[in-house]
Coordinates of C-alpha atoms in Angstrom, one line a residue:
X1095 CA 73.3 42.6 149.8
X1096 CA 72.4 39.0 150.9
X1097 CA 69.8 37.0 149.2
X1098 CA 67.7 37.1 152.5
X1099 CA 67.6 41.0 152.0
X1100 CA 66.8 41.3 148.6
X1101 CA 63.1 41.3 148.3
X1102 CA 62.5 44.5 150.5
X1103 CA 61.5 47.5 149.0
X1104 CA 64.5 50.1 148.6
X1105 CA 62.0 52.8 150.1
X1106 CA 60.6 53.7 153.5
X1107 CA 56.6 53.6 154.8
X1108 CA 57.4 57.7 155.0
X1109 CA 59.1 57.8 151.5
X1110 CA 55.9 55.8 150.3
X1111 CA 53.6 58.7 151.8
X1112 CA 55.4 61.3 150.5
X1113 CA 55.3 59.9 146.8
X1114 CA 51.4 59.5 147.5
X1115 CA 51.2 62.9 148.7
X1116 CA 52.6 64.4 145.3
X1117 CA 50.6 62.3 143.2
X1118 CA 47.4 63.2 145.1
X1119 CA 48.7 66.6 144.8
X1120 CA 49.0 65.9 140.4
X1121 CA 45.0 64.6 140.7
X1122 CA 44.0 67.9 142.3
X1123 CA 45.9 69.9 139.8
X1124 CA 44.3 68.9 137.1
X1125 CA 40.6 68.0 138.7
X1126 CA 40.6 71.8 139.4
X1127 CA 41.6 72.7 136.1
X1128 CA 38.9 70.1 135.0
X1129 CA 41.4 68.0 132.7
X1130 CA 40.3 65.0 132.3
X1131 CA 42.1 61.9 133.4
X1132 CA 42.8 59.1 131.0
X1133 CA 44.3 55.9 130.2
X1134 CA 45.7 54.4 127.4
X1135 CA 47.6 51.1 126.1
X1136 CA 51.3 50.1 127.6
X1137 CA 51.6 47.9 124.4
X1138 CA 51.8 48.6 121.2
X1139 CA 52.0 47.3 117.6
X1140 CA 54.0 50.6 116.7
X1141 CA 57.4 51.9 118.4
X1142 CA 59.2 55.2 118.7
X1143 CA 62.1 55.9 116.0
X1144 CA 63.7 58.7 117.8
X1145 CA 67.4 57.2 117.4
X1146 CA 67.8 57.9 121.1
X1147 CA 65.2 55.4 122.6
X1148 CA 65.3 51.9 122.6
X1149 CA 62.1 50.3 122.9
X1150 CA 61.4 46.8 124.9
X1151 CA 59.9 44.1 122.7
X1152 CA 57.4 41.5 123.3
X1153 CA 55.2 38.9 121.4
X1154 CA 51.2 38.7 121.7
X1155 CA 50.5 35.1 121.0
X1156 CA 46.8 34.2 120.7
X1157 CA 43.7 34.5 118.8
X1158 CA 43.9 35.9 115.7
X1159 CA 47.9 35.7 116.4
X1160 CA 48.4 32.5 116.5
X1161 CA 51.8 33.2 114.5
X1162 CA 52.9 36.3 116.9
X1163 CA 52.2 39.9 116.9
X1164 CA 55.4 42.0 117.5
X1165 CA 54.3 44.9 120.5
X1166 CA 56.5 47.1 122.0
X1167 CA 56.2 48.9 125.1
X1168 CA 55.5 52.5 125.3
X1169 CA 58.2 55.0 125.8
X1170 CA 55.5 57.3 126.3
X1171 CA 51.9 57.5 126.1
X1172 CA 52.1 60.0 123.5
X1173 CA 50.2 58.8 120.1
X1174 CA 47.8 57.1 121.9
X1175 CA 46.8 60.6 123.8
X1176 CA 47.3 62.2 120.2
X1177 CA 45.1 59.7 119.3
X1178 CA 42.4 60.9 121.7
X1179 CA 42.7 64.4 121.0
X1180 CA 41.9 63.8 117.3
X1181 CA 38.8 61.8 118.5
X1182 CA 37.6 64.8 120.8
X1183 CA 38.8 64.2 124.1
X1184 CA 39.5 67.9 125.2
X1185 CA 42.0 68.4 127.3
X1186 CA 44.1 64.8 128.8
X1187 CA 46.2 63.9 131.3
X1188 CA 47.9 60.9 132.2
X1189 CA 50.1 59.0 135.4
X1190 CA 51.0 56.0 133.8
X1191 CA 54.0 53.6 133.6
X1192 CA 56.7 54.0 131.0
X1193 CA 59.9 51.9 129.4
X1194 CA 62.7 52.5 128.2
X1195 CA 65.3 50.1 127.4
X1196 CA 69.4 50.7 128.4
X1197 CA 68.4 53.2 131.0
X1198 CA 69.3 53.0 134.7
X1199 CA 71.0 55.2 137.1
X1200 CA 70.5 57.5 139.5
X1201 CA 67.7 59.4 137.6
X1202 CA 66.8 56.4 135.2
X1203 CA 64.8 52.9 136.0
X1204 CA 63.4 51.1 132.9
X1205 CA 60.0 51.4 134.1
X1206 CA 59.4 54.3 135.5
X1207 CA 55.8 56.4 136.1
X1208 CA 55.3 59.5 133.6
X1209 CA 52.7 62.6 133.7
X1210 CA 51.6 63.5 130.4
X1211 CA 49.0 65.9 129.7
X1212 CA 47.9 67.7 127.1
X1213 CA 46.0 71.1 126.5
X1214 CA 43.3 72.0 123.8
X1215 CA 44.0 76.2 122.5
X1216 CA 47.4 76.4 124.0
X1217 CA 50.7 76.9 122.7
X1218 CA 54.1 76.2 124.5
X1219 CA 54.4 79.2 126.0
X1220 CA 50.2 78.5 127.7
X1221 CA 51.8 75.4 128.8
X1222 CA 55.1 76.7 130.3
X1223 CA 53.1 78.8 132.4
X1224 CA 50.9 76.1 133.7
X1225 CA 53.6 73.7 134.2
X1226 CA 55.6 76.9 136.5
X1227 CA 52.0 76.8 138.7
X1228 CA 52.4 72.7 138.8
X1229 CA 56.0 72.9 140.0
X1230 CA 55.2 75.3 142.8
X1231 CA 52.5 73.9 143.7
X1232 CA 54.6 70.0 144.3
X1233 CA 57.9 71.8 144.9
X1234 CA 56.9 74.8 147.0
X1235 CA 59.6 76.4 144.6
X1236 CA 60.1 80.2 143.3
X1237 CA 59.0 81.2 140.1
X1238 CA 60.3 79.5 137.4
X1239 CA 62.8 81.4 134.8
X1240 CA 62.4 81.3 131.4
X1241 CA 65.1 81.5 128.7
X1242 CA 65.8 80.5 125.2
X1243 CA 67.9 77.4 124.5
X1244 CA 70.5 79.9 122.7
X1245 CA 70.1 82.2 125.7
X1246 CA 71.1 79.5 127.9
X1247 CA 74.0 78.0 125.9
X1248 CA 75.7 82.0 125.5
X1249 CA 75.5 82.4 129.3
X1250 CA 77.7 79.4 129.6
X1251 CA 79.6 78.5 126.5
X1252 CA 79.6 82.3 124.9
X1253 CA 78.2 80.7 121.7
X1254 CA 74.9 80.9 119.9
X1255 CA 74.1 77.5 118.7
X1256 CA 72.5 78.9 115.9
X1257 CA 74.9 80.2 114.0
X1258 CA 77.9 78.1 115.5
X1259 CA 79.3 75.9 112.8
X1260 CA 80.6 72.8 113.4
X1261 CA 84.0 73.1 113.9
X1262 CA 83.3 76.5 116.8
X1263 CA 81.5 73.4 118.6
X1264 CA 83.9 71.1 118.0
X1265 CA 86.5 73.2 119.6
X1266 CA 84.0 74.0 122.4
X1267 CA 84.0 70.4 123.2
X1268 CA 88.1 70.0 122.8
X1269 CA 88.0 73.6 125.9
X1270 CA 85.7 70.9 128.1
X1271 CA 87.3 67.8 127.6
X1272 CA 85.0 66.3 125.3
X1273 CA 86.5 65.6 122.6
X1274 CA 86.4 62.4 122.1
X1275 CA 83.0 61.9 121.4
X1276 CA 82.7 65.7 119.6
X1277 CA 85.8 65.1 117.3
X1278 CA 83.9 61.6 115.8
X1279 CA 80.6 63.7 115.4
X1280 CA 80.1 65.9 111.8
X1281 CA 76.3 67.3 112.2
X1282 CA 75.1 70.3 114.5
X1283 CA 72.6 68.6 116.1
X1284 CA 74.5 65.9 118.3
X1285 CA 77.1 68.5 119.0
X1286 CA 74.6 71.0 120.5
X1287 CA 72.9 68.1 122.2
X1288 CA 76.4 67.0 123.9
X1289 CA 77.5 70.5 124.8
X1290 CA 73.7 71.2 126.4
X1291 CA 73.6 68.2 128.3
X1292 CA 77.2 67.6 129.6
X1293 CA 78.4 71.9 130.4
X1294 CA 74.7 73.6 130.6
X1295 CA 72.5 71.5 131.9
X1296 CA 74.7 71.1 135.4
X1297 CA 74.8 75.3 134.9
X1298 CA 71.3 75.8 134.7
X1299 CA 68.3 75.6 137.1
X1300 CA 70.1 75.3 140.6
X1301 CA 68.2 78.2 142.4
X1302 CA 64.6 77.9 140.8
X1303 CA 63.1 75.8 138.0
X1304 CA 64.7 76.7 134.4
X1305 CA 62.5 76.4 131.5
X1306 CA 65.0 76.5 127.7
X1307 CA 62.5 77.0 125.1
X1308 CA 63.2 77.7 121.5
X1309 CA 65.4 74.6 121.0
X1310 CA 67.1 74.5 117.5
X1311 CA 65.1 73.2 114.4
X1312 CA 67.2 70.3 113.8
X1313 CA 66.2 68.6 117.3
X1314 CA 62.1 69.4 117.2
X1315 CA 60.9 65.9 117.7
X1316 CA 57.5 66.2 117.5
X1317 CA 57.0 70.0 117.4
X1318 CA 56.3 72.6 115.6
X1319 CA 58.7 74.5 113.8
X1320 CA 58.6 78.0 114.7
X1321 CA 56.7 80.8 112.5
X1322 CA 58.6 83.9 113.1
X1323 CA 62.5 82.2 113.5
X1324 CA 62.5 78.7 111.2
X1325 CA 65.8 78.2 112.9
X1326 CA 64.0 77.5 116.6
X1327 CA 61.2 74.7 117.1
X1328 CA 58.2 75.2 119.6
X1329 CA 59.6 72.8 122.0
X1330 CA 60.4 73.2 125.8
X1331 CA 62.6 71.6 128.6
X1332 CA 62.5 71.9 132.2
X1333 CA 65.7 71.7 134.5
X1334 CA 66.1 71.6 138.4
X1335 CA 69.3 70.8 140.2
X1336 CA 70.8 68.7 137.1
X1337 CA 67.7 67.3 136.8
X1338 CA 66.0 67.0 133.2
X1339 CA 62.5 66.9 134.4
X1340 CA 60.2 67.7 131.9
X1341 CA 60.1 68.1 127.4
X1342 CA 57.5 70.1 126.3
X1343 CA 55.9 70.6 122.7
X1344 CA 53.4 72.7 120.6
X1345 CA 52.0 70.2 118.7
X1346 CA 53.2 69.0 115.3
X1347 CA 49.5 68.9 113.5
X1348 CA 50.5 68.1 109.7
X1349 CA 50.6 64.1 109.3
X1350 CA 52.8 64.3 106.4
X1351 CA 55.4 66.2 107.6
X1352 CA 54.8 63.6 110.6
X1353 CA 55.1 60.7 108.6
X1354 CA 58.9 62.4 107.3
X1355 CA 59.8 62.7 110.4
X1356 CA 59.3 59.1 111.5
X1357 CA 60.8 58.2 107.8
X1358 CA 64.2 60.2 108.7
X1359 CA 64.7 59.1 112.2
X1360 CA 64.3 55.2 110.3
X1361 CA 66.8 56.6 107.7
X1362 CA 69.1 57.1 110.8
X1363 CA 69.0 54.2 112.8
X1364 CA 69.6 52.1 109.6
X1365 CA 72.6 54.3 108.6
X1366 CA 73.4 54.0 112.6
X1367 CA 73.1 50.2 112.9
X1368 CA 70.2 50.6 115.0
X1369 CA 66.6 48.4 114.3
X1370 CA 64.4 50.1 112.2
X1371 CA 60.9 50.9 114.0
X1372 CA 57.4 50.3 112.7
X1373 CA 56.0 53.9 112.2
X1374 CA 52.2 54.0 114.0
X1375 CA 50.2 54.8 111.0
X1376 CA 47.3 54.6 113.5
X1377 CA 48.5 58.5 114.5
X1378 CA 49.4 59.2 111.2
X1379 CA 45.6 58.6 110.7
X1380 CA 44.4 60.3 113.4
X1381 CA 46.7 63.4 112.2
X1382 CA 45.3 63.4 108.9
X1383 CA 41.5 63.6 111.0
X1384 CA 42.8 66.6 112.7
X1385 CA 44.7 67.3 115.6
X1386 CA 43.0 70.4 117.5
X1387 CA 45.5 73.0 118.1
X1388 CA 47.2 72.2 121.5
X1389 CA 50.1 71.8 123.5
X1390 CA 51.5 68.6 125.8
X1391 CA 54.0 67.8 127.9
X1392 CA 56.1 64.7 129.5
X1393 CA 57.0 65.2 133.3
X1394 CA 59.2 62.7 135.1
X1395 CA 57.6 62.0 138.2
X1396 CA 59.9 59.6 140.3
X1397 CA 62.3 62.5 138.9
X1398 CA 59.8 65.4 141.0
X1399 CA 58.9 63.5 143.7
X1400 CA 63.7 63.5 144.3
X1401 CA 62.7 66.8 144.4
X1402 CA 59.8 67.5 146.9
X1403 CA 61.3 65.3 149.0
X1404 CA 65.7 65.9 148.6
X1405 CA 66.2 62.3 147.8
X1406 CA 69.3 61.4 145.9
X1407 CA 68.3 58.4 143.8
X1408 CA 65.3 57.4 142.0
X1409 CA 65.3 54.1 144.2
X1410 CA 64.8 55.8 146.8
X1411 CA 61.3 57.1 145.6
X1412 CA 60.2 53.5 143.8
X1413 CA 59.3 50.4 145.6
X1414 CA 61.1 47.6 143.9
X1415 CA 63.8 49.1 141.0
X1416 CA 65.0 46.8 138.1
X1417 CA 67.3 44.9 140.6
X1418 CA 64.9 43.9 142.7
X1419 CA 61.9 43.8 140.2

């Protein structure tokens, strides 16, 4: 594209309307449901460790800084909603801006705008209803369906992922031509993660909404791990049309086993080469307060506003992407 060119928008006055439209449509969701709106800091002095983020950095320089503070910004607004809760918010939501570094594409823009709420007295399955009655009511879609993440990976690899050892998946990934990446890789978890996201994922949610709950153990992030099946964590995604729209959690309340968490993922991305991340011992305060018992959930929303509207890139929904930023 010539320079001339370059500063318009790569979306339409009608494409503008329609992403209005949805968001308006978000506000009244929630205003109805009397959740209130908040919002909370794009910078911060603590980062994410999950090994599969990357964090931008930055450097406040000023009073009472005069050497630098290190801040990040947020890959979610996560802790600092957590944050909230523990101070007795109630039930939050939140449209805000997001970043995550080394991701662009057709569904992926560095900054890109999130919906994060959470809800006071609900579990994951509370949640996963609400969230179906949000995506019909943006989408105009059919029910969602519901199915376990070893559900899901039997109806198209014929192989429960928790029982699978290591080398049943590594021969999956050898029948679907990816073994190049599964024959370097030793643990479970990244070889259930590459068999879910490069065969299942395209399989899955084509006709209606498909939310996989019961996700194994080893990949709960930040939820709980289940009572009844210690194999499964309380943890939920949402696909449509190869999309990966939405990760859902009952909320991890115990700050040590928090703190452990962080502590491993740091463990990782040292023995990984990657930089090790300052844990936000402001949540693992707030934790040790109390978290009320709840559920909360991440929502992509250039990603559903593709969706209610059939576009086929994300800059198609966003004003100005990285390239033209």
């Amino acid at each position: 594209m010539s320079e001339s060119a370059s500063w318009r928008p790569t979306t339409s006055r009608a494409q503008l309307q329609q992403r209005a439209k949805v968001i308006a449509t978000l506000r009244q969701f929630f205003a109805e449901r009397e959740v209130l709106e908040v919002d909370t800091p794009a910078l911060s002095q603590a980062a994410v460790s999950d090994i599969h983020l990357d964090s931008f950095e930055t450097r406040f320089v000023g009073p009472g800084a005069a050497q630098g503070l290190p801040l990040y910004l947020m890959t979610s607004p996560e802790f600092h909603m957590k944050r909230l809760l523990c101070a007795g918010s109630g039930c939050i939501y939140q449209i805000n801006k997001s970043f995550r570094n080394e991701e662009s594409g057709r569904y992926h823009n560095p900054e890109f705008t999130m919906l994060e709420w959470y809800r006071v007295g609900f579990d994951h399955h509370d949640l996963m209803a609400e969230m179906a009655d949000l995506l019909k009511a943006t989408l105009g879609c059919g029910e969602p369906e519901k199915i376990t993440y070893s559900e899901a990976f039997g109806r198209v690899l014929g192989c429960d992922p928790l029982t699978a050892t290591v080398a049943e998946l590594q021969a999956l990934c050898r029948q679907h031509n990816l073994q190049d990446v599964g024959d370097q890789e030793t643990e479970l978890a990244p070889l259930q993660q590459l068999l879910f996201s490069m065969v299942v994922e395209p399989k899955i949610g084509q006709q209606v909404p498909c939310m996989v709950h019961a996700f194994p153990a080893n990949q709960a992030a930040l939820a709980r791990i289940n009572r009844d099946d210690p194999r499964t964590a309380d943890r939920f995604e949402v696909y449509f049309h190869g999309i990966e729209l939405a990760n859902g959690f009952y909320e991890l309340a115990d700050p040590g086993e928090q703190l452990r968490r962080f502590e491993a993922d740091n463990r990782e991305r040292s023995r990984m080469g990657l930089p090790v991340r300052p844990i936000d011992h402001h949540l693992i305060a707030a934790l040790a307060q109390g978290l009320p018992d709840c559920a909360g959930v991440a929502l992509g929303v250039d990603r559903l506003i593709m969706l209610a509207t059939g576009l086929k890139h994300i800059e198609n929904v966003i004003a100005f992407p990285v390239g033209r930023a």
